[in-house]
Short mmCIF file of C-alpha atoms in Angstrom, two decimals:
data_model
loop_
_atom_site.label_atom_id
_atom_site.label_comp_id
_atom_site.label_asym_id
_atom_site.label_seq_id
_atom_site.Cartn_x
_atom_site.Cartn_y
_atom_site.Cartn_z
CA UNK A 27 60.10 -68.47 -190.92
CA UNK A 28 63.26 -68.41 -192.49
CA UNK A 29 63.76 -66.86 -195.78
CA UNK A 30 61.05 -64.42 -195.41
CA UNK A 31 60.74 -60.76 -195.32
CA UNK A 32 58.56 -58.68 -193.29
CA UNK A 33 58.00 -54.81 -193.63
CA UNK A 34 59.58 -52.81 -190.90
CA UNK A 35 57.36 -51.12 -188.43
CA UNK A 36 56.40 -47.95 -189.26
CA UNK A 37 53.91 -44.95 -188.45
CA UNK A 38 51.40 -44.32 -191.21
CA UNK A 39 52.12 -40.67 -191.40
CA UNK A 40 55.05 -38.28 -189.66
CA UNK A 41 55.15 -36.96 -186.43
CA UNK A 42 55.24 -33.42 -185.64
CA UNK A 43 58.48 -32.04 -184.28
CA UNK A 44 59.54 -28.40 -183.49
CA UNK A 45 61.49 -26.66 -186.15
CA UNK A 46 63.88 -24.92 -183.49
CA UNK A 47 64.45 -28.20 -181.52
CA UNK A 48 65.26 -30.09 -184.39
CA UNK A 49 67.82 -27.39 -185.70
CA UNK A 50 69.35 -27.52 -182.18
CA UNK A 51 70.16 -31.44 -182.69
CA UNK A 52 71.42 -31.13 -186.17
CA UNK A 53 73.47 -27.75 -185.97
CA UNK A 54 74.29 -27.33 -182.16
CA UNK A 55 74.96 -30.75 -180.74
CA UNK A 56 75.83 -33.03 -183.79
CA UNK A 57 79.71 -31.97 -184.45
CA UNK A 58 80.50 -31.53 -180.88
CA UNK A 59 79.07 -34.66 -179.55
CA UNK A 60 81.43 -36.39 -181.96
CA UNK A 61 84.19 -34.50 -180.81
CA UNK A 62 83.24 -35.46 -177.18
CA UNK A 63 83.16 -39.13 -178.29
CA UNK A 64 86.56 -38.91 -179.91
CA UNK A 65 88.16 -37.24 -177.07
CA UNK A 66 86.80 -39.53 -174.40
CA UNK A 67 87.65 -42.50 -176.30
CA UNK A 68 91.74 -41.44 -176.44
CA UNK A 69 91.52 -40.69 -172.93
CA UNK A 70 92.36 -44.42 -171.24
CA UNK A 71 92.81 -42.65 -167.88
CA UNK A 72 88.86 -41.40 -167.88
CA UNK A 73 87.65 -44.88 -169.33
CA UNK A 74 89.67 -46.61 -166.60
CA UNK A 75 88.23 -44.45 -163.83
CA UNK A 76 84.56 -44.59 -164.82
CA UNK A 77 84.85 -48.35 -166.20
CA UNK A 78 87.24 -49.96 -164.21
CA UNK A 79 85.80 -49.95 -160.57
CA UNK A 80 82.33 -51.27 -159.90
CA UNK A 81 81.20 -51.35 -163.27
CA UNK A 82 84.10 -53.81 -164.45
CA UNK A 83 83.59 -55.56 -161.31
CA UNK A 84 79.88 -56.37 -161.81
CA UNK A 85 79.82 -56.43 -165.64
CA UNK A 86 81.81 -58.95 -167.04
CA UNK A 87 81.24 -57.76 -170.54
CA UNK A 88 82.28 -54.15 -170.27
CA UNK A 89 85.28 -55.38 -168.36
CA UNK A 90 86.39 -57.83 -170.96
CA UNK A 91 86.11 -54.82 -173.42
CA UNK A 92 87.97 -52.46 -171.26
CA UNK A 93 90.70 -55.13 -170.84
CA UNK A 94 90.93 -55.51 -174.65
CA UNK A 95 91.08 -51.71 -174.94
CA UNK A 96 93.84 -51.59 -172.07
CA UNK A 97 95.87 -54.35 -173.93
CA UNK A 98 95.72 -52.93 -177.69
CA UNK A 99 95.58 -49.04 -177.11
CA UNK A 100 97.49 -48.42 -173.72
CA UNK A 101 99.99 -51.41 -173.12
CA UNK A 102 100.00 -52.46 -176.60
CA UNK A 103 101.17 -49.20 -178.66
CA UNK A 104 104.72 -50.03 -179.11
CA UNK A 105 103.94 -53.62 -179.67
CA UNK A 106 100.92 -55.97 -180.76
CA UNK A 107 98.90 -52.66 -180.80
CA UNK A 108 101.13 -50.56 -182.94
CA UNK A 109 98.90 -50.83 -186.15
CA UNK A 110 95.61 -50.16 -184.45
CA UNK A 111 97.30 -46.99 -183.00
CA UNK A 112 98.38 -46.09 -186.47
CA UNK A 113 94.76 -46.60 -188.13
CA UNK A 114 91.99 -43.89 -188.55
CA UNK A 115 89.03 -44.07 -186.30
CA UNK A 116 85.52 -43.71 -187.90
CA UNK A 117 82.43 -42.90 -185.91
CA UNK A 118 78.93 -43.33 -187.27
CA UNK A 119 77.07 -41.87 -183.77
CA UNK A 120 73.16 -41.38 -183.41
CA UNK A 121 72.22 -38.94 -180.59
CA UNK A 122 68.79 -39.87 -179.45
CA UNK A 123 66.53 -36.93 -177.89
CA UNK A 124 63.07 -36.52 -176.67
CA UNK A 125 61.03 -33.25 -175.86
CA UNK A 126 60.84 -32.27 -172.37
CA UNK A 127 58.69 -29.69 -171.01
CA UNK A 128 60.29 -26.53 -169.62
CA UNK A 129 59.28 -24.46 -166.75
CA UNK A 130 58.06 -21.80 -168.88
CA UNK A 131 55.82 -24.43 -171.00
CA UNK A 132 58.15 -24.50 -174.01
CA UNK A 133 59.17 -27.93 -175.20
CA UNK A 134 63.30 -28.48 -175.59
CA UNK A 135 65.25 -31.57 -176.47
CA UNK A 136 67.13 -33.58 -174.13
CA UNK A 137 69.57 -36.65 -174.82
CA UNK A 138 68.38 -40.07 -173.88
CA UNK A 139 71.77 -41.71 -174.88
CA UNK A 140 74.35 -41.69 -177.30
CA UNK A 141 74.79 -44.58 -179.73
CA UNK A 142 78.70 -45.38 -180.88
CA UNK A 143 78.30 -48.69 -181.95
CA UNK A 144 75.90 -50.53 -184.54
CA UNK A 145 73.92 -47.07 -184.83
CA UNK A 146 71.01 -48.60 -186.64
CA UNK A 147 68.17 -47.58 -189.50
CA UNK A 148 70.19 -45.04 -191.24
CA UNK A 149 69.14 -46.62 -194.08
CA UNK A 150 65.34 -47.32 -193.62
CA UNK A 151 64.74 -44.19 -192.10
CA UNK A 152 65.54 -42.28 -195.39
CA UNK A 153 63.06 -44.36 -197.24
CA UNK A 154 60.44 -43.74 -194.64
CA UNK A 155 60.99 -40.10 -195.00
CA UNK A 156 60.52 -40.56 -198.58
CA UNK A 157 57.06 -42.17 -198.06
CA UNK A 158 55.70 -39.96 -195.41
CA UNK A 159 56.83 -36.93 -197.89
CA UNK A 160 54.58 -38.54 -200.64
CA UNK A 161 51.91 -39.56 -198.54
CA UNK A 162 51.66 -35.81 -197.12
CA UNK A 163 51.84 -34.45 -200.65
CA UNK A 164 49.39 -36.97 -202.26
CA UNK A 165 46.56 -37.24 -199.68
CA UNK A 166 44.86 -34.19 -197.52
CA UNK A 167 46.19 -34.92 -194.23
CA UNK A 168 46.60 -31.01 -193.34
CA UNK A 169 44.06 -31.27 -190.31
CA UNK A 170 46.01 -34.51 -188.69
CA UNK A 171 49.33 -32.45 -189.17
CA UNK A 172 48.10 -29.20 -187.78
CA UNK A 173 46.62 -31.02 -184.69
CA UNK A 174 50.39 -33.07 -184.16
CA UNK A 175 51.96 -29.47 -184.83
CA UNK A 176 49.91 -28.09 -181.93
CA UNK A 177 50.57 -30.76 -179.58
CA UNK A 178 54.39 -30.11 -179.55
CA UNK A 179 54.16 -26.33 -179.59
CA UNK A 180 54.56 -25.91 -183.19
CA UNK A 181 52.92 -24.12 -186.01
CA UNK A 182 52.19 -26.01 -189.20
CA UNK A 183 51.56 -22.60 -190.81
CA UNK A 184 54.91 -21.51 -190.64
CA UNK A 185 56.36 -22.44 -193.93
CA UNK A 186 53.69 -24.96 -194.32
CA UNK A 187 55.25 -27.80 -192.37
CA UNK A 188 57.24 -30.27 -193.95
CA UNK A 189 59.26 -33.91 -193.87
CA UNK A 190 62.72 -32.64 -194.71
CA UNK A 191 65.02 -34.54 -196.95
CA UNK A 192 66.87 -37.12 -195.10
CA UNK A 193 70.61 -37.25 -196.21
CA UNK A 194 71.60 -40.68 -194.28
CA UNK A 195 72.07 -42.91 -197.62
CA UNK A 196 74.26 -39.89 -198.95
CA UNK A 197 76.23 -39.05 -196.08
CA UNK A 198 76.90 -42.49 -193.96
CA UNK A 199 78.07 -44.41 -197.01
CA UNK A 200 80.33 -41.02 -198.03
CA UNK A 201 82.23 -41.27 -194.28
CA UNK A 202 82.55 -44.95 -194.84
CA UNK A 203 84.13 -44.06 -198.22
CA UNK A 204 86.41 -41.80 -197.19
CA UNK A 205 87.98 -43.87 -194.66
CA UNK A 206 88.49 -47.05 -197.18
CA UNK A 207 90.05 -44.31 -199.56
CA UNK A 208 92.49 -43.05 -196.96
CA UNK A 209 93.40 -46.48 -195.89
CA UNK A 210 94.11 -47.44 -199.66
CA UNK A 211 96.35 -44.34 -200.11
CA UNK A 212 98.26 -45.08 -196.99
CA UNK A 213 99.01 -48.83 -197.38
CA UNK A 214 98.53 -48.61 -201.23
CA UNK A 215 101.44 -49.29 -203.89
CA UNK A 216 102.37 -51.49 -206.40
CA UNK A 217 101.77 -54.84 -205.08
CA UNK A 218 101.31 -53.48 -201.63
CA UNK A 219 97.38 -54.65 -201.40
CA UNK A 220 97.12 -58.16 -200.73
CA UNK A 221 93.55 -58.39 -202.18
CA UNK A 222 90.81 -56.19 -203.21
CA UNK A 223 90.31 -53.43 -200.55
CA UNK A 224 87.08 -54.09 -198.75
CA UNK A 225 84.89 -52.77 -196.44
CA UNK A 226 83.85 -55.71 -193.80
CA UNK A 227 80.46 -55.23 -192.54
CA UNK A 228 80.48 -57.16 -189.16
CA UNK A 229 76.79 -58.33 -188.56
CA UNK A 230 75.09 -60.90 -186.24
CA UNK A 231 74.31 -64.73 -187.35
CA UNK A 232 70.76 -64.74 -188.56
CA UNK A 233 70.40 -61.03 -188.68
CA UNK A 234 67.18 -59.89 -189.62
CA UNK A 235 67.85 -55.81 -189.89
CA UNK A 236 69.41 -56.75 -193.12
CA UNK A 237 67.68 -54.44 -195.59
CA UNK A 238 68.80 -51.20 -193.29
CA UNK A 239 72.45 -52.71 -193.78
CA UNK A 240 72.06 -53.27 -197.71
CA UNK A 241 71.13 -50.02 -198.38
CA UNK A 242 74.26 -48.82 -196.99
CA UNK A 243 76.22 -51.66 -199.06
CA UNK A 244 74.37 -50.84 -202.34
CA UNK A 245 75.28 -46.85 -202.11
CA UNK A 246 79.07 -47.68 -201.32
CA UNK A 247 78.98 -49.92 -204.45
CA UNK A 248 76.66 -47.75 -206.48
CA UNK A 249 78.19 -44.34 -205.58
CA UNK A 250 81.61 -44.72 -204.66
CA UNK A 251 82.55 -48.18 -206.40
CA UNK A 252 83.52 -49.89 -202.85
CA UNK A 253 83.37 -53.39 -202.36
CA UNK A 254 81.45 -55.03 -199.19
CA UNK A 255 81.68 -58.46 -197.36
CA UNK A 256 79.37 -59.14 -194.66
CA UNK A 257 80.95 -61.49 -191.95
CA UNK A 258 80.17 -62.62 -188.39
CA UNK A 259 82.57 -62.04 -185.50
CA UNK A 260 83.01 -65.69 -185.69
CA UNK A 261 83.65 -65.71 -189.47
CA UNK A 262 86.46 -63.20 -188.71
CA UNK A 263 88.18 -65.71 -186.49
CA UNK A 264 87.90 -68.69 -188.98
CA UNK A 265 88.49 -67.13 -192.13
CA UNK A 266 90.83 -63.91 -191.78
CA UNK A 267 94.60 -63.74 -191.52
CA UNK A 268 96.17 -61.00 -189.76
CA UNK A 269 99.72 -60.14 -190.87
CA UNK A 270 101.61 -59.03 -187.69
CA UNK A 271 104.35 -57.05 -189.56
CA UNK A 272 101.97 -55.09 -191.84
CA UNK A 273 98.86 -54.91 -189.53
CA UNK A 274 96.80 -56.08 -192.76
CA UNK A 275 93.70 -58.40 -192.35
CA UNK A 276 92.95 -60.51 -195.39
CA UNK A 277 90.32 -63.02 -196.16
CA UNK A 278 92.12 -65.28 -198.53
CA UNK A 279 89.40 -67.14 -199.84
CA UNK A 280 87.40 -64.10 -200.88
CA UNK A 281 90.04 -62.08 -202.38
CA UNK A 282 89.60 -59.41 -199.66
CA UNK A 283 91.98 -56.95 -197.62
CA UNK A 284 89.59 -55.12 -194.98
CA UNK A 285 89.76 -51.30 -195.24
CA UNK A 286 87.40 -50.74 -192.84
CA UNK A 287 85.61 -53.10 -190.28
CA UNK A 288 82.05 -51.74 -189.82
CA UNK A 289 80.07 -53.23 -186.62
CA UNK A 290 76.46 -54.04 -186.66
CA UNK A 291 77.30 -56.61 -184.12
CA UNK A 292 79.39 -56.86 -181.14
CA UNK A 293 77.63 -54.72 -178.92
CA UNK A 294 75.91 -57.08 -176.16
CA UNK A 295 77.70 -59.93 -174.49
CA UNK A 296 75.12 -62.46 -176.65
CA UNK A 297 77.35 -61.61 -179.47
CA UNK A 298 80.00 -63.38 -177.69
CA UNK A 299 79.00 -67.10 -177.16
CA UNK A 300 82.47 -68.57 -177.47
CA UNK A 301 86.30 -67.30 -177.27
CA UNK A 302 86.01 -67.78 -181.17
CA UNK A 303 83.88 -64.42 -181.17
CA UNK A 304 86.37 -62.39 -179.09
CA UNK A 305 89.26 -63.83 -181.17
CA UNK A 306 87.64 -62.11 -184.31
CA UNK A 307 86.93 -58.77 -182.31
CA UNK A 308 90.60 -58.58 -181.29
CA UNK A 309 91.82 -59.44 -184.94
CA UNK A 310 89.99 -56.64 -186.53
CA UNK A 311 91.11 -54.24 -183.62
CA UNK A 312 94.90 -54.99 -183.94
CA UNK A 313 94.59 -54.39 -187.67
CA UNK A 314 95.75 -51.41 -189.74
CA UNK A 315 92.20 -51.00 -191.11
CA UNK A 316 89.95 -48.28 -189.99
CA UNK A 317 87.61 -49.13 -187.14
CA UNK A 318 83.74 -47.74 -186.98
CA UNK A 319 83.62 -48.08 -184.15
CA UNK A 320 87.27 -48.63 -182.55
CA UNK A 321 87.22 -49.81 -179.07
CA UNK A 322 87.44 -46.40 -177.54
CA UNK A 323 84.54 -44.86 -179.21
CA UNK A 324 82.51 -48.19 -178.18
CA UNK A 325 83.35 -47.53 -174.57
CA UNK A 326 82.48 -43.92 -174.91
CA UNK A 327 79.01 -44.88 -175.42
CA UNK A 328 78.35 -46.62 -172.23
CA UNK A 329 75.73 -45.43 -170.12
CA UNK A 330 78.15 -45.07 -167.00
CA UNK A 331 80.48 -42.53 -169.03
CA UNK A 332 77.06 -40.86 -170.26
CA UNK A 333 76.30 -40.37 -166.81
CA UNK A 334 79.90 -39.20 -165.54
CA UNK A 335 80.19 -36.54 -168.62
CA UNK A 336 76.91 -34.92 -166.98
CA UNK A 337 78.95 -34.39 -163.73
CA UNK A 338 79.75 -30.67 -162.99
CA UNK A 339 82.88 -30.08 -164.33
CA UNK A 340 83.18 -33.16 -166.48
CA UNK A 341 83.03 -31.62 -169.85
CA UNK A 342 85.95 -29.31 -169.05
CA UNK A 343 88.19 -32.22 -169.05
CA UNK A 344 87.68 -32.41 -172.69
CA UNK A 345 87.11 -28.99 -173.92
CA UNK A 346 89.06 -25.83 -173.00
CA UNK A 347 86.67 -23.50 -171.26
CA UNK A 348 88.25 -20.44 -172.57
CA UNK A 349 88.19 -21.42 -176.23
CA UNK A 350 85.43 -24.11 -176.42
CA UNK A 351 83.16 -22.58 -173.98
CA UNK A 352 80.24 -22.52 -176.52
CA UNK A 353 80.58 -26.10 -176.80
CA UNK A 354 80.42 -26.63 -173.17
CA UNK A 355 77.39 -24.78 -172.72
CA UNK A 356 75.78 -26.57 -175.84
CA UNK A 357 76.16 -30.14 -174.75
CA UNK A 358 75.38 -29.19 -171.10
CA UNK A 359 72.26 -27.96 -172.08
CA UNK A 360 71.25 -31.52 -173.68
CA UNK A 361 71.96 -33.50 -170.71
CA UNK A 362 68.82 -34.64 -168.73
CA UNK A 363 69.17 -35.40 -164.95
CA UNK A 364 71.57 -38.33 -164.63
CA UNK A 365 72.86 -40.27 -161.39
CA UNK A 366 75.53 -42.60 -160.37
CA UNK A 367 74.84 -45.49 -158.10
CA UNK A 368 78.46 -46.56 -157.06
CA UNK A 369 78.92 -46.49 -153.27
CA UNK A 370 82.58 -45.24 -154.07
CA UNK A 371 81.67 -42.30 -155.92
CA UNK A 372 78.09 -41.31 -155.11
CA UNK A 373 77.46 -37.46 -154.38
CA UNK A 374 74.88 -36.36 -152.41
CA UNK A 375 72.64 -35.38 -155.61
CA UNK A 376 72.95 -39.25 -156.38
CA UNK A 377 71.79 -40.50 -152.78
CA UNK A 378 69.03 -38.11 -152.83
CA UNK A 379 67.83 -39.24 -155.98
CA UNK A 380 67.89 -43.02 -154.62
CA UNK A 381 66.47 -41.93 -151.23
CA UNK A 382 63.37 -40.11 -153.14
CA UNK A 383 62.36 -43.09 -155.31
CA UNK A 384 62.51 -45.50 -152.09
CA UNK A 385 60.75 -43.12 -149.70
CA UNK A 386 58.34 -41.13 -151.54
CA UNK A 387 55.36 -42.91 -153.23
CA UNK A 388 55.23 -42.37 -157.02
CA UNK A 389 58.42 -40.63 -157.22
CA UNK A 390 59.67 -43.65 -159.37
CA UNK A 391 57.32 -42.54 -162.14
CA UNK A 392 60.16 -39.70 -162.44
CA UNK A 393 63.21 -41.96 -163.12
CA UNK A 394 64.75 -44.84 -165.25
CA UNK A 395 67.30 -47.54 -163.91
CA UNK A 396 69.91 -48.34 -166.88
CA UNK A 397 72.32 -51.09 -167.05
CA UNK A 398 75.13 -51.18 -169.36
CA UNK A 399 73.66 -52.33 -172.55
CA UNK A 400 72.86 -51.81 -175.95
CA UNK A 401 69.37 -52.90 -177.83
CA UNK A 402 66.43 -52.11 -175.95
CA UNK A 403 64.35 -54.35 -173.15
CA UNK A 404 66.85 -53.99 -170.34
CA UNK A 405 65.67 -50.90 -168.35
CA UNK A 406 64.01 -51.27 -165.09
CA UNK A 407 60.97 -48.66 -164.52
CA UNK A 408 58.27 -48.24 -161.75
CA UNK A 409 57.95 -51.05 -159.32
CA UNK A 410 60.46 -53.26 -160.88
CA UNK A 411 62.81 -50.48 -160.67
CA UNK A 412 61.87 -49.78 -156.88
CA UNK A 413 62.13 -53.59 -156.23
CA UNK A 414 66.01 -53.72 -157.64
CA UNK A 415 66.83 -50.40 -155.74
CA UNK A 416 65.30 -52.14 -152.54
CA UNK A 417 67.48 -55.15 -152.70
CA UNK A 418 70.90 -53.36 -153.36
CA UNK A 419 70.31 -50.42 -150.77
CA UNK A 420 70.31 -50.50 -147.25
CA UNK A 421 69.79 -47.68 -144.83
CA UNK A 422 71.68 -48.06 -141.25
CA UNK A 423 70.38 -46.68 -137.96
CA UNK A 424 72.03 -43.38 -138.32
CA UNK A 425 70.16 -43.01 -141.74
CA UNK A 426 73.19 -43.46 -143.68
CA UNK A 427 72.40 -45.06 -147.19
CA UNK A 428 74.79 -47.79 -148.31
CA UNK A 429 74.76 -49.13 -151.93
CA UNK A 430 75.66 -52.56 -153.05
CA UNK A 431 78.35 -53.08 -155.37
CA UNK A 432 75.93 -54.72 -158.11
CA UNK A 433 74.46 -51.44 -158.37
CA UNK A 434 77.77 -50.10 -159.53
CA UNK A 435 77.05 -50.84 -163.33
CA UNK A 436 73.76 -49.30 -163.36
CA UNK A 437 72.83 -45.41 -163.86
CA UNK A 438 69.50 -43.27 -162.78
CA UNK A 439 68.30 -40.97 -165.50
CA UNK A 440 65.49 -38.46 -165.23
CA UNK A 441 62.45 -39.85 -166.92
CA UNK A 442 61.36 -37.32 -169.84
CA UNK A 443 57.93 -36.94 -170.77
CA UNK A 444 57.32 -35.64 -174.22
CA UNK A 445 54.16 -34.12 -175.63
CA UNK A 446 51.65 -36.88 -177.10
CA UNK A 447 50.17 -36.93 -180.44
CA UNK A 448 47.98 -39.41 -182.47
CA UNK A 449 49.20 -41.70 -184.70
CA UNK A 450 48.46 -44.75 -186.67
CA UNK A 451 51.45 -47.24 -186.27
CA UNK A 452 51.90 -50.38 -188.46
CA UNK A 453 53.39 -53.64 -187.76
CA UNK A 454 54.05 -56.39 -190.31
CA UNK A 455 52.37 -54.76 -192.70
CA UNK A 456 49.23 -54.66 -190.79
CA UNK A 457 47.48 -51.53 -188.55
CA UNK A 458 48.79 -52.05 -185.02
CA UNK A 459 46.39 -49.62 -183.54
CA UNK A 460 45.63 -45.86 -183.52
CA UNK A 461 46.18 -43.90 -180.18
CA UNK A 462 48.20 -41.45 -178.27
CA UNK A 463 51.99 -41.82 -179.14
CA UNK A 464 55.33 -40.00 -178.31
CA UNK A 465 58.52 -40.02 -180.36
CA UNK A 466 62.16 -40.03 -179.91
CA UNK A 467 64.45 -37.85 -182.28
CA UNK A 468 67.75 -39.28 -183.46
CA UNK A 469 70.44 -37.31 -185.04
CA UNK A 470 73.30 -38.93 -187.04
CA UNK A 471 76.56 -37.66 -187.37
CA UNK A 472 79.37 -39.32 -188.88
CA UNK A 473 83.53 -38.60 -187.74
CA UNK A 474 86.71 -39.58 -189.00
CA UNK A 475 89.70 -39.07 -186.92
CA UNK A 476 93.39 -40.09 -187.99
CA UNK A 477 96.08 -41.48 -185.87
CA UNK A 478 97.28 -38.14 -184.47
CA UNK A 479 93.82 -37.10 -183.07
CA UNK A 480 93.23 -34.56 -186.28
CA UNK A 481 90.07 -34.31 -187.35
CA UNK A 482 89.51 -35.51 -191.02
CA UNK A 483 85.70 -35.14 -191.30
CA UNK A 484 82.78 -33.96 -188.90
CA UNK A 485 79.41 -33.69 -190.31
CA UNK A 486 75.58 -34.06 -189.46
CA UNK A 487 74.38 -37.43 -191.40
CA UNK A 488 70.59 -37.27 -191.20
CA UNK A 489 67.82 -38.40 -188.85
CA UNK A 490 65.56 -41.06 -187.41
CA UNK A 491 62.30 -40.58 -185.56
CA UNK A 492 61.10 -43.60 -183.65
CA UNK A 493 57.38 -43.60 -182.45
CA UNK A 494 55.74 -45.71 -179.92
CA UNK A 495 52.16 -45.97 -177.99
CA UNK A 496 52.28 -44.29 -175.03
CA UNK A 497 52.56 -46.92 -171.92
CA UNK A 498 55.06 -48.58 -173.82
CA UNK A 499 58.27 -48.10 -171.86
CA UNK A 500 61.02 -49.15 -174.09
CA UNK A 501 61.87 -47.90 -177.46
CA UNK A 502 63.82 -50.02 -179.89
CA UNK A 503 62.65 -50.79 -182.98
CA UNK A 504 64.66 -54.06 -183.67
CA UNK A 505 63.50 -54.99 -180.40
CA UNK A 506 59.92 -54.64 -181.39
CA UNK A 507 58.63 -51.66 -179.03
CA UNK A 508 58.62 -48.91 -181.46
CA UNK A 509 58.00 -48.15 -184.90
CA UNK A 510 60.10 -45.98 -187.63
CA UNK A 511 58.58 -42.39 -188.31
CA UNK A 512 59.79 -38.95 -189.70
CA UNK A 513 59.71 -35.51 -188.30
CA UNK A 514 56.99 -33.33 -189.60
CA UNK A 515 59.18 -29.81 -188.94
CA UNK A 516 56.53 -27.28 -187.70
#
């Protein structure tokens, strides 16, 4: 009912995670993935190549975002987009990983996806880690945790095992505050600020994940003295004004000038039910304020871009093979098998994956079919995936395969099979059940880059673990599939 609160879904105890793989996510991958997002987001040619063909033709939402990116950052840099081009770009990224068994029997992490917009649960994940650390210290759960550690190939006897400190509520607000201060310093001066410099949280109407967002808001106020306003995309259209000469966006009725737009909305077509929401997004994008994310970063996080970056030789477009070869090797080692479904650009490897699914009984269990959507609940598995592919793939008398244009917005991904461990999961404050579970590690990282592309800030920013019962295909917490947990490092 309206006006009520429900506890976030959580795992009663932390879930084991191998120490070496946690360190890889934190130390080897976090910063290079940030750099990759920035370089992809600034490469208009690459985004046009990847998203401007079959994807844009079959996905009106991505096409609209790409059109706005083109108008603001490609065609408009000397005109209406000049203020956006001069603004800082803030990224609050979350790269999600699952453990996957290698041929030698060891588990290693493989990337499930890279979230560049509305990366959620930074606030609540810190609180859940505190809760798990408290429970593990207060109660004798050593046998339970030892069993979990054994399941993932870890050893709780090494250092005793621990739930690490989670710095999300320090690191994420600190990055936002840095973007805020840089805006004030850049446009400040006597009479230069038209209102109180304010971070605008762009949220959904009727937002249900408010506590996670409020924790970041409170940290900004208490630790950095930064004011926050919460506004929907429609309210940006109705209540803000853009000064075309200075690029400043003000909220006249609330004595505010936007220093940073932080999006917790705007990542799904349902966030834009009318043209008002698109006008609000464009107004923010055209401004001199920092954006988290700017449109380039948003598009860099799409599934199709993720798949294209896994192609042989793709990373060399963004990193120098001679001076940054270590970054290329690290990032490439994180990629799972990813396959494109565009008839125009499909490789023999892509076609072989499709042929295996359609021609080999049981092969569909090894793949996931993903569209260009965020938020959970959109993927195809098993028989549903086979049916979707069968509807859109034809084979001629010569055995040649043809993919319908409608598949162009989808990608195929190798399905990962992480180790199982027992868990007690709670939903709405009650025990949902006890049983075998699997987990997915999210690694937060923050990035701030200036208008010239110079990196101002690039840091690891904490973690999130999501746990769900075996047999549940999707993995979103807000969408009702998974629960919040913490890694027990072993």
